[in-house]
Amino acid sequence: MSASGGTKAIVAALAANLAIAVSKFVAFAFSGSSSMLAEGVHSLADSGNQALLLVGGKKAQREATPQHPFGYGRERYIYAFLVSIVLFSVGGMFAIYEGYEKIKHPHEIEHWYWPVGVLVFAIIAESFSFRTAIKESNPLRGDHSWTEFVRRAKAPELPVVLLEDLGALVGLILALGGVGIALLTGDGVWDGIGTVCIGVLLVLIALVLAAETKSLLLGESAGTDEVHKIETAIVDGDTVTRVIHMRTLHLGPEELLVAAKIAVRHDDTATEIATAIDAAEARIRQAVPIARVIYLEPDIYSETEAAKGPDPSATPGGPAQRPTGH
């Protein structure tokens, strides 16, 4: 997996979640706190999620085959989508169910120091994991807000780890609040309420991850900046006079397909056009290194044809629009 895949952040989150999961299950065994059980399952699910991300990164490195000529880069999107499903079902829905059962059949928390101690330890461990994810994300985020980063990121691993760690920290605070109020009031219902809140939080995060990963699976174009760089690189002002139309598609986080119809002069020879196309491809790869697959079709520009607008039948689903920044 490339550096932008956030391997360091994934490994840090995996180590933290495994340690936290063990401590939470121990606390549940001694205290009977449903918040601890829900948090333990959550941490175990998170550990499995990080393992899925690592597996997806490994599988994405396979070489292209005749059956899959563009490679396996989208494996990373598939495994990220699986993470959202696990987070929704094993994490969110299980916590909601446990919370409901606790509210329906409350019981007093025993050995309160176990859940409180584990929650404090878990908050510290998750904070270190979250800090690592933020540190790994900042160079890629640039000047964008965190919301924009999650929406724009083509590599799914860092947004997944960021949202998981954020959800874990907030969930731990909710669990600590639920356990604390239950201890102060002597009413175990509050422990169940905290557990339900954790489940709702995880479901919401899972839905956000699923929506963003679905968009990547369907196929996203390059970002606005990359599109501008490619268009600028194609035109040399001599043989290639303009870009008639262009389509881009992410084959994976670090693999971009570029297909464009370019305008050449009507009196250029085939040799001159072929040389100009080779030079344009070299300029594109220099401007946007992730542009791995490039197809340039030469044509004669016609103002009359251009005035008719895009041909709806030229692209499946209708004429392609310029990227909106997603």
Short mmCIF file of C-alpha atoms in Angstrom, two decimals:
data_model
loop_
_atom_site.label_atom_id
_atom_site.label_comp_id
_atom_site.label_asym_id
_atom_site.label_seq_id
_atom_site.Cartn_x
_atom_site.Cartn_y
_atom_site.Cartn_z
CA MET A 1 0.00 0.00 0.00
CA SER A 2 1.32 3.44 -0.82
CA ALA A 3 2.17 5.98 1.86
CA SER A 4 -1.03 7.87 1.07
CA GLY A 5 -2.97 4.78 2.04
CA GLY A 6 -2.19 5.57 5.68
CA THR A 7 -0.63 2.22 6.60
CA LYS A 8 0.92 3.71 9.72
CA ALA A 9 -2.45 5.03 10.87
CA ILE A 10 -4.13 1.67 10.20
CA VAL A 11 -1.50 -0.29 12.15
CA ALA A 12 -1.67 2.17 15.05
CA ALA A 13 -5.47 1.87 15.15
CA LEU A 14 -5.30 -1.93 14.93
CA ALA A 15 -2.87 -2.20 17.85
CA ALA A 16 -4.90 0.22 19.98
CA ASN A 17 -8.22 -1.48 19.26
CA LEU A 18 -6.94 -4.98 20.03
CA ALA A 19 -5.58 -3.86 23.39
CA ILE A 20 -8.74 -1.92 24.19
CA ALA A 21 -11.03 -4.79 23.15
CA VAL A 22 -9.33 -7.18 25.55
CA SER A 23 -9.54 -4.70 28.42
CA LYS A 24 -13.24 -3.99 27.76
CA PHE A 25 -14.22 -7.65 27.71
CA VAL A 26 -12.36 -8.17 30.99
CA ALA A 27 -14.20 -5.19 32.48
CA PHE A 28 -17.54 -6.56 31.25
CA ALA A 29 -16.83 -9.95 32.80
CA PHE A 30 -16.21 -8.38 36.22
CA SER A 31 -18.79 -5.56 36.14
CA GLY A 32 -21.65 -6.76 33.92
CA SER A 33 -21.82 -3.32 32.23
CA SER A 34 -23.62 -3.48 28.88
CA SER A 35 -21.75 -0.34 27.79
CA MET A 36 -18.53 -2.30 28.29
CA LEU A 37 -19.85 -5.22 26.23
CA ALA A 38 -21.00 -2.90 23.43
CA GLU A 39 -17.70 -1.02 23.49
CA GLY A 40 -15.78 -4.31 23.51
CA VAL A 41 -17.64 -5.54 20.42
CA HIS A 42 -17.10 -2.13 18.84
CA SER A 43 -13.33 -2.32 19.41
CA LEU A 44 -13.25 -5.90 18.12
CA ALA A 45 -15.17 -4.85 15.01
CA ASP A 46 -12.77 -1.93 14.55
CA SER A 47 -9.83 -4.34 14.76
CA GLY A 48 -11.41 -6.46 12.04
CA ASN A 49 -12.03 -3.33 9.99
CA GLN A 50 -8.37 -2.34 10.09
CA ALA A 51 -7.44 -5.88 9.06
CA LEU A 52 -9.84 -5.58 6.11
CA LEU A 53 -8.20 -2.31 5.04
CA LEU A 54 -4.76 -3.92 5.14
CA VAL A 55 -6.00 -6.91 3.12
CA GLY A 56 -7.60 -4.57 0.56
CA GLY A 57 -4.35 -2.64 0.20
CA LYS A 58 -2.41 -5.84 -0.36
CA LYS A 59 -4.84 -7.21 -2.95
CA ALA A 60 -4.88 -3.89 -4.81
CA GLN A 61 -1.16 -4.31 -5.60
CA ARG A 62 -1.75 -7.30 -7.88
CA GLU A 63 -0.64 -6.91 -11.47
CA ALA A 64 -3.20 -6.38 -14.24
CA THR A 65 -4.44 -9.48 -16.05
CA PRO A 66 -6.19 -10.01 -19.40
CA GLN A 67 -9.45 -10.39 -17.49
CA HIS A 68 -8.79 -7.24 -15.42
CA PRO A 69 -6.67 -5.10 -17.77
CA PHE A 70 -6.85 -1.99 -15.58
CA GLY A 71 -5.59 -3.78 -12.47
CA TYR A 72 -7.10 -4.23 -9.03
CA GLY A 73 -6.87 -0.74 -7.57
CA ARG A 74 -10.56 -0.68 -6.70
CA GLU A 75 -10.07 -3.56 -4.25
CA ARG A 76 -9.34 -0.85 -1.69
CA TYR A 77 -12.79 0.68 -2.27
CA ILE A 78 -14.49 -2.71 -1.94
CA TYR A 79 -12.84 -3.49 1.39
CA ALA A 80 -13.58 0.02 2.67
CA PHE A 81 -17.25 -0.56 1.82
CA LEU A 82 -17.14 -3.84 3.73
CA VAL A 83 -15.85 -1.87 6.71
CA SER A 84 -18.94 0.34 6.64
CA ILE A 85 -21.17 -2.76 6.62
CA VAL A 86 -19.33 -4.30 9.59
CA LEU A 87 -19.45 -1.01 11.48
CA PHE A 88 -23.19 -0.70 10.84
CA SER A 89 -24.14 -4.28 11.75
CA VAL A 90 -21.62 -5.58 14.28
CA GLY A 91 -20.92 -2.20 15.85
CA GLY A 92 -24.02 -0.02 15.60
CA MET A 93 -26.96 -2.43 15.53
CA PHE A 94 -25.47 -4.71 18.20
CA ALA A 95 -24.94 -1.73 20.53
CA ILE A 96 -28.51 -0.53 20.00
CA TYR A 97 -29.82 -4.03 20.77
CA GLU A 98 -27.68 -4.32 23.92
CA GLY A 99 -28.78 -0.87 25.06
CA TYR A 100 -32.44 -1.73 24.53
CA GLU A 101 -32.06 -4.91 26.57
CA LYS A 102 -30.31 -2.99 29.34
CA ILE A 103 -33.07 -0.37 29.46
CA LYS A 104 -35.72 -3.08 29.48
CA HIS A 105 -33.95 -5.17 32.12
CA PRO A 106 -31.64 -2.84 34.08
CA HIS A 107 -29.32 -4.10 36.79
CA GLU A 108 -26.82 -2.41 39.04
CA ILE A 109 -23.21 -2.15 37.87
CA GLU A 110 -20.86 -4.25 39.98
CA HIS A 111 -17.19 -3.50 40.56
CA TRP A 112 -17.53 -0.01 39.09
CA TYR A 113 -13.78 0.57 39.08
CA TRP A 114 -13.35 -1.96 36.25
CA PRO A 115 -15.43 -0.15 33.59
CA VAL A 116 -14.26 3.29 34.70
CA GLY A 117 -10.60 2.27 34.64
CA VAL A 118 -10.90 0.58 31.26
CA LEU A 119 -12.74 3.55 29.75
CA VAL A 120 -10.03 5.96 30.91
CA PHE A 121 -7.35 3.65 29.46
CA ALA A 122 -9.31 3.29 26.21
CA ILE A 123 -9.72 7.07 25.84
CA ILE A 124 -5.95 7.52 26.20
CA ALA A 125 -5.19 4.73 23.68
CA GLU A 126 -7.76 5.95 21.16
CA SER A 127 -6.42 9.49 21.51
CA PHE A 128 -2.97 8.30 20.44
CA SER A 129 -4.49 6.41 17.51
CA PHE A 130 -6.59 9.43 16.50
CA ARG A 131 -3.52 11.67 16.75
CA THR A 132 -1.61 9.34 14.40
CA ALA A 133 -4.49 9.39 11.88
CA ILE A 134 -4.62 13.21 11.98
CA LYS A 135 -0.85 13.45 11.54
CA GLU A 136 -0.93 11.10 8.54
CA SER A 137 -3.90 12.94 6.99
CA ASN A 138 -2.65 16.52 7.32
CA PRO A 139 -0.16 16.41 4.38
CA LEU A 140 -2.93 15.13 2.08
CA ARG A 141 -5.63 17.39 3.52
CA GLY A 142 -3.75 20.61 2.75
CA ASP A 143 -5.95 23.67 3.14
CA HIS A 144 -9.22 21.74 3.00
CA SER A 145 -11.48 21.31 6.00
CA TRP A 146 -11.83 17.87 7.55
CA THR A 147 -15.29 17.50 6.02
CA GLU A 148 -13.90 18.33 2.57
CA PHE A 149 -11.02 15.92 3.11
CA VAL A 150 -13.37 13.03 3.86
CA ARG A 151 -15.50 13.88 0.82
CA ARG A 152 -12.60 14.51 -1.59
CA ALA A 153 -10.18 11.76 -0.57
CA LYS A 154 -9.68 9.11 -3.26
CA ALA A 155 -7.76 6.81 -0.89
CA PRO A 156 -10.42 5.44 1.48
CA GLU A 157 -8.21 4.23 4.33
CA LEU A 158 -7.49 7.50 6.12
CA PRO A 159 -11.10 8.78 6.13
CA VAL A 160 -12.22 5.37 7.45
CA VAL A 161 -9.65 5.38 10.26
CA LEU A 162 -10.37 9.02 11.10
CA LEU A 163 -14.12 8.50 11.38
CA GLU A 164 -13.69 5.23 13.27
CA ASP A 165 -11.33 6.81 15.80
CA LEU A 166 -13.58 9.85 16.17
CA GLY A 167 -16.59 7.59 16.70
CA ALA A 168 -14.63 5.51 19.20
CA LEU A 169 -13.60 8.55 21.24
CA VAL A 170 -17.11 10.00 21.33
CA GLY A 171 -18.51 6.53 22.09
CA LEU A 172 -16.11 6.11 24.99
CA ILE A 173 -17.16 9.46 26.42
CA LEU A 174 -20.82 8.43 26.08
CA ALA A 175 -20.08 5.11 27.75
CA LEU A 176 -18.23 6.85 30.59
CA GLY A 177 -21.15 9.23 31.00
CA GLY A 178 -23.67 6.37 31.04
CA VAL A 179 -21.69 4.37 33.58
CA GLY A 180 -21.05 7.46 35.71
CA ILE A 181 -24.73 8.50 35.87
CA ALA A 182 -25.75 4.89 36.55
CA LEU A 183 -23.34 4.76 39.49
CA LEU A 184 -24.47 8.13 40.87
CA THR A 185 -28.20 7.37 40.60
CA GLY A 186 -28.04 3.64 41.21
CA ASP A 187 -30.21 3.21 38.11
CA GLY A 188 -28.75 0.86 35.47
CA VAL A 189 -31.08 2.33 32.82
CA TRP A 190 -28.53 5.09 32.23
CA ASP A 191 -25.95 2.49 31.26
CA GLY A 192 -28.41 1.25 28.63
CA ILE A 193 -29.10 4.78 27.40
CA GLY A 194 -25.37 5.36 26.94
CA THR A 195 -25.14 2.10 24.99
CA VAL A 196 -28.00 3.10 22.67
CA CYS A 197 -26.33 6.47 22.03
CA ILE A 198 -23.11 4.63 21.08
CA GLY A 199 -25.06 2.44 18.65
CA VAL A 200 -26.78 5.41 16.99
CA LEU A 201 -23.41 7.17 16.61
CA LEU A 202 -21.83 4.11 14.96
CA VAL A 203 -24.77 3.69 12.58
CA LEU A 204 -24.48 7.33 11.48
CA ILE A 205 -20.73 7.01 10.88
CA ALA A 206 -21.28 3.76 8.96
CA LEU A 207 -23.85 5.45 6.72
CA VAL A 208 -21.43 8.31 5.95
CA LEU A 209 -18.65 5.84 5.10
CA ALA A 210 -20.99 3.76 2.95
CA ALA A 211 -22.15 6.81 0.97
CA GLU A 212 -18.61 8.07 0.33
CA THR A 213 -17.24 4.63 -0.56
CA LYS A 214 -20.20 3.92 -2.85
CA SER A 215 -19.31 7.04 -4.85
CA LEU A 216 -15.74 5.77 -5.23
CA LEU A 217 -16.96 2.33 -6.29
CA LEU A 218 -19.20 3.84 -8.97
CA GLY A 219 -16.18 5.69 -10.35
CA GLU A 220 -15.16 9.26 -9.61
CA SER A 221 -13.42 11.70 -11.91
CA ALA A 222 -10.20 13.46 -11.06
CA GLY A 223 -10.43 16.52 -8.85
CA THR A 224 -10.82 20.01 -10.30
CA ASP A 225 -7.11 20.83 -9.86
CA GLU A 226 -6.01 17.62 -11.58
CA VAL A 227 -8.41 18.19 -14.49
CA HIS A 228 -7.02 21.69 -15.01
CA LYS A 229 -3.43 20.41 -14.94
CA ILE A 230 -4.23 17.69 -17.48
CA GLU A 231 -5.98 20.09 -19.86
CA THR A 232 -3.07 22.52 -19.62
CA ALA A 233 -0.55 19.73 -20.23
CA ILE A 234 -2.34 18.39 -23.32
CA VAL A 235 -2.33 21.62 -25.33
CA ASP A 236 1.04 22.63 -26.77
CA GLY A 237 -0.29 25.48 -28.94
CA ASP A 238 1.40 24.02 -32.00
CA THR A 239 0.06 20.64 -33.10
CA VAL A 240 -2.49 20.19 -30.28
CA THR A 241 -4.56 23.36 -30.29
CA ARG A 242 -7.28 22.52 -27.76
CA VAL A 243 -9.13 19.83 -25.83
CA ILE A 244 -12.49 19.13 -27.50
CA HIS A 245 -13.74 17.02 -24.61
CA MET A 246 -12.19 14.88 -21.90
CA ARG A 247 -13.20 12.19 -19.40
CA THR A 248 -11.22 11.08 -16.35
CA LEU A 249 -11.86 8.12 -14.06
CA HIS A 250 -10.13 6.82 -10.94
CA LEU A 251 -9.21 3.17 -11.44
CA GLY A 252 -7.90 3.23 -7.88
CA PRO A 253 -6.67 5.81 -5.39
CA GLU A 254 -3.36 6.27 -7.24
CA GLU A 255 -4.44 5.27 -10.75
CA LEU A 256 -6.20 7.62 -13.11
CA LEU A 257 -7.59 6.97 -16.59
CA VAL A 258 -7.60 9.92 -19.00
CA ALA A 259 -9.50 9.83 -22.29
CA ALA A 260 -9.68 12.95 -24.45
CA LYS A 261 -10.49 14.07 -27.96
CA ILE A 262 -7.93 16.68 -28.96
CA ALA A 263 -7.91 19.17 -31.82
CA VAL A 264 -5.02 19.06 -34.30
CA ARG A 265 -4.33 21.12 -37.41
CA HIS A 266 -5.88 19.81 -40.62
CA ASP A 267 -2.63 19.89 -42.55
CA ASP A 268 -0.51 17.98 -40.00
CA THR A 269 0.93 14.66 -41.12
CA ALA A 270 0.25 11.38 -39.31
CA THR A 271 3.84 11.37 -38.07
CA GLU A 272 3.49 14.89 -36.62
CA ILE A 273 0.21 13.99 -34.89
CA ALA A 274 1.63 10.76 -33.44
CA THR A 275 4.68 12.64 -32.14
CA ALA A 276 2.45 15.35 -30.62
CA ILE A 277 0.28 12.73 -28.88
CA ASP A 278 3.35 11.02 -27.40
CA ALA A 279 4.62 14.38 -26.16
CA ALA A 280 1.20 15.25 -24.69
CA GLU A 281 1.08 11.93 -22.81
CA ALA A 282 4.52 12.62 -21.35
CA ARG A 283 3.42 16.10 -20.23
CA ILE A 284 0.26 14.69 -18.61
CA ARG A 285 2.23 12.11 -16.63
CA GLN A 286 4.66 14.77 -15.52
CA ALA A 287 1.87 17.11 -14.40
CA VAL A 288 -0.30 14.38 -12.81
CA PRO A 289 1.85 11.30 -12.04
CA ILE A 290 -1.16 9.11 -11.13
CA ALA A 291 -2.40 9.37 -14.76
CA ARG A 292 -1.42 5.80 -15.68
CA VAL A 293 -3.78 5.04 -18.59
CA ILE A 294 -4.09 7.73 -21.28
CA TYR A 295 -6.05 7.63 -24.54
CA LEU A 296 -5.88 10.67 -26.85
CA GLU A 297 -7.97 10.77 -30.02
CA PRO A 298 -7.01 13.40 -32.63
CA ASP A 299 -9.75 15.28 -34.46
CA ILE A 300 -10.35 18.48 -36.40
CA TYR A 301 -12.06 21.15 -34.29
CA SER A 302 -15.27 22.54 -35.76
CA GLU A 303 -16.92 25.62 -34.26
CA THR A 304 -20.20 24.60 -35.90
CA GLU A 305 -20.17 21.19 -34.21
CA ALA A 306 -19.03 22.68 -30.90
CA ALA A 307 -21.95 25.12 -30.96
CA LYS A 308 -24.38 22.19 -30.97
CA GLY A 309 -23.26 21.26 -27.45
CA PRO A 310 -22.33 17.83 -26.08
CA ASP A 311 -23.83 14.76 -27.63
CA PRO A 312 -26.05 13.04 -25.01
CA SER A 313 -25.41 9.67 -26.65
CA ALA A 314 -21.64 10.05 -26.54
CA THR A 315 -21.36 9.07 -22.87
CA PRO A 316 -23.42 6.51 -20.92
CA GLY A 317 -25.90 8.40 -18.78
CA GLY A 318 -25.59 11.61 -20.77
CA PRO A 319 -22.91 14.28 -21.17
CA ALA A 320 -20.25 14.35 -18.49
CA GLN A 321 -20.01 17.45 -16.34
CA ARG A 322 -16.92 19.02 -14.86
CA PRO A 323 -16.03 17.70 -11.39
CA THR A 324 -17.70 19.49 -8.49
CA GLY A 325 -14.90 18.82 -6.04
CA HIS A 326 -16.28 15.58 -4.57
#
